[in-house]
Amino acid sequence: MELRRALTPEDRQRAFEVRKTVFVDEQGVPIGIEIDEHDEMAQHVVIMDGDQPVGAGRVRMIGDTAKLERICVLASHRKYGLGRELVAAMEEIARELGAAGAKLHGQMHAEAFYLKMGYHPVSGMFMEEGIPHVRMVKTFPELEG
């Protein structure tokens, strides 16, 4: 497995393929909402298993906070720790961009996962594209210099 930043158009397309499979095909999110105006400016990551993309996510800055979005792993590759690696890599990008912390809209079924990653809920359940979500935040510790 290789986790890397999606810096080329080909890798960005690979990330979009994973997102389409998970969010559009599995969860029924309309493609016009899944691929949006924020993709152009966001930093993307992709996990490759050989030549197959199996995980993806994007990071974008809103003020001094990073928003982690579109975090997904193909069903065939879940439960192997790839989600944890994905979020950790996205947090590293966020720190490089100067973020003091991160926020995300986590699907309710993944709330325990994000809690283990140090995120805390700041909302009750809300619906986003027909899927129950919770807003979560994490403050990054000061790095010793």
Short mmCIF file of C-alpha atoms in Angstrom, two decimals, residues 12-105:
data_model
loop_
_atom_site.label_atom_id
_atom_site.label_comp_id
_atom_site.label_asym_id
_atom_site.label_seq_id
_atom_site.Cartn_x
_atom_site.Cartn_y
_atom_site.Cartn_z
CA ARG A 12 -6.46 13.27 -8.54
CA GLN A 13 -8.56 11.19 -10.93
CA ARG A 14 -7.69 8.08 -8.92
CA ALA A 15 -8.87 9.84 -5.75
CA PHE A 16 -12.10 10.86 -7.50
CA GLU A 17 -12.66 7.21 -8.55
CA VAL A 18 -12.56 6.08 -4.91
CA ARG A 19 -14.88 8.90 -3.87
CA LYS A 20 -17.34 8.02 -6.64
CA THR A 21 -17.37 4.36 -5.61
CA VAL A 22 -17.88 5.08 -1.91
CA PHE A 23 -20.07 8.16 -1.87
CA VAL A 24 -22.00 7.98 -5.16
CA ASP A 25 -22.31 4.23 -5.81
CA GLU A 26 -22.47 2.96 -2.19
CA GLN A 27 -24.17 5.85 -0.42
CA GLY A 28 -26.23 7.49 -3.17
CA VAL A 29 -24.73 10.99 -3.06
CA PRO A 30 -25.33 12.79 -6.39
CA ILE A 31 -22.13 13.05 -8.45
CA GLY A 32 -22.73 16.78 -8.94
CA ILE A 33 -22.47 17.28 -5.19
CA GLU A 34 -19.62 14.83 -4.59
CA ILE A 35 -17.29 16.54 -7.06
CA ASP A 36 -17.57 20.24 -6.24
CA GLU A 37 -16.01 23.69 -6.58
CA HIS A 38 -13.65 23.06 -3.64
CA ASP A 39 -11.78 20.24 -5.38
CA GLU A 40 -9.68 22.62 -7.46
CA MET A 41 -8.07 24.38 -4.47
CA ALA A 42 -7.97 21.46 -2.01
CA GLN A 43 -4.97 19.25 -1.25
CA HIS A 44 -5.81 15.63 -2.12
CA VAL A 45 -4.39 12.31 -0.95
CA VAL A 46 -4.81 8.84 -2.43
CA ILE A 47 -3.96 5.35 -1.18
CA MET A 48 -2.84 2.89 -3.84
CA ASP A 49 -2.84 -0.91 -3.61
CA GLY A 50 -0.61 -1.69 -6.55
CA ASP A 51 -2.29 0.08 -9.45
CA GLN A 52 -5.71 0.24 -7.75
CA PRO A 53 -6.77 3.37 -5.84
CA VAL A 54 -8.39 2.26 -2.56
CA GLY A 55 -8.58 5.37 -0.35
CA ALA A 56 -8.84 9.13 -0.68
CA GLY A 57 -9.43 12.40 1.09
CA ARG A 58 -8.97 16.14 0.72
CA VAL A 59 -7.87 19.01 2.93
CA ARG A 60 -8.79 22.64 2.55
CA MET A 61 -8.11 25.63 4.74
CA ILE A 62 -10.87 27.78 6.21
CA GLY A 63 -9.15 30.54 8.15
CA ASP A 64 -6.58 28.91 10.44
CA THR A 65 -8.48 25.61 10.54
CA ALA A 66 -8.18 22.72 8.12
CA LYS A 67 -11.36 21.03 6.97
CA LEU A 68 -10.83 17.32 6.31
CA GLU A 69 -13.30 16.11 3.72
CA ARG A 70 -14.22 13.22 1.45
CA ILE A 71 -12.38 10.73 3.66
CA CYS A 72 -13.07 7.27 2.24
CA VAL A 73 -11.69 3.76 1.82
CA LEU A 74 -13.12 1.11 -0.51
CA ALA A 75 -15.21 -1.54 1.26
CA SER A 76 -12.69 -4.22 0.25
CA HIS A 77 -9.91 -2.42 2.11
CA ARG A 78 -11.68 -1.32 5.30
CA LYS A 79 -10.64 -2.56 8.77
CA TYR A 80 -6.91 -2.58 7.91
CA GLY A 81 -6.02 0.78 9.47
CA LEU A 82 -6.02 2.69 6.20
CA GLY A 83 -8.52 5.24 7.47
CA ARG A 84 -6.23 6.04 10.40
CA GLU A 85 -3.26 6.44 8.03
CA LEU A 86 -5.35 8.63 5.74
CA VAL A 87 -6.47 10.98 8.52
CA ALA A 88 -2.93 11.18 9.94
CA ALA A 89 -1.55 12.14 6.51
CA MET A 90 -4.29 14.73 6.06
CA GLU A 91 -3.48 16.20 9.48
CA GLU A 92 0.19 16.41 8.47
CA ILE A 93 -0.80 18.40 5.38
CA ALA A 94 -2.99 20.63 7.56
CA ARG A 95 -0.06 21.37 9.89
CA GLU A 96 2.17 22.17 6.91
CA LEU A 97 -0.49 24.64 5.76
CA GLY A 98 -0.34 26.32 9.17
CA ALA A 99 -3.57 24.95 10.65
CA ALA A 100 -4.07 25.24 14.40
CA GLY A 101 -6.56 22.39 14.23
CA ALA A 102 -8.96 20.49 12.03
CA LYS A 103 -12.68 20.05 11.66
CA LEU A 104 -14.79 17.56 9.77
CA HIS A 105 -18.33 16.37 9.22
#
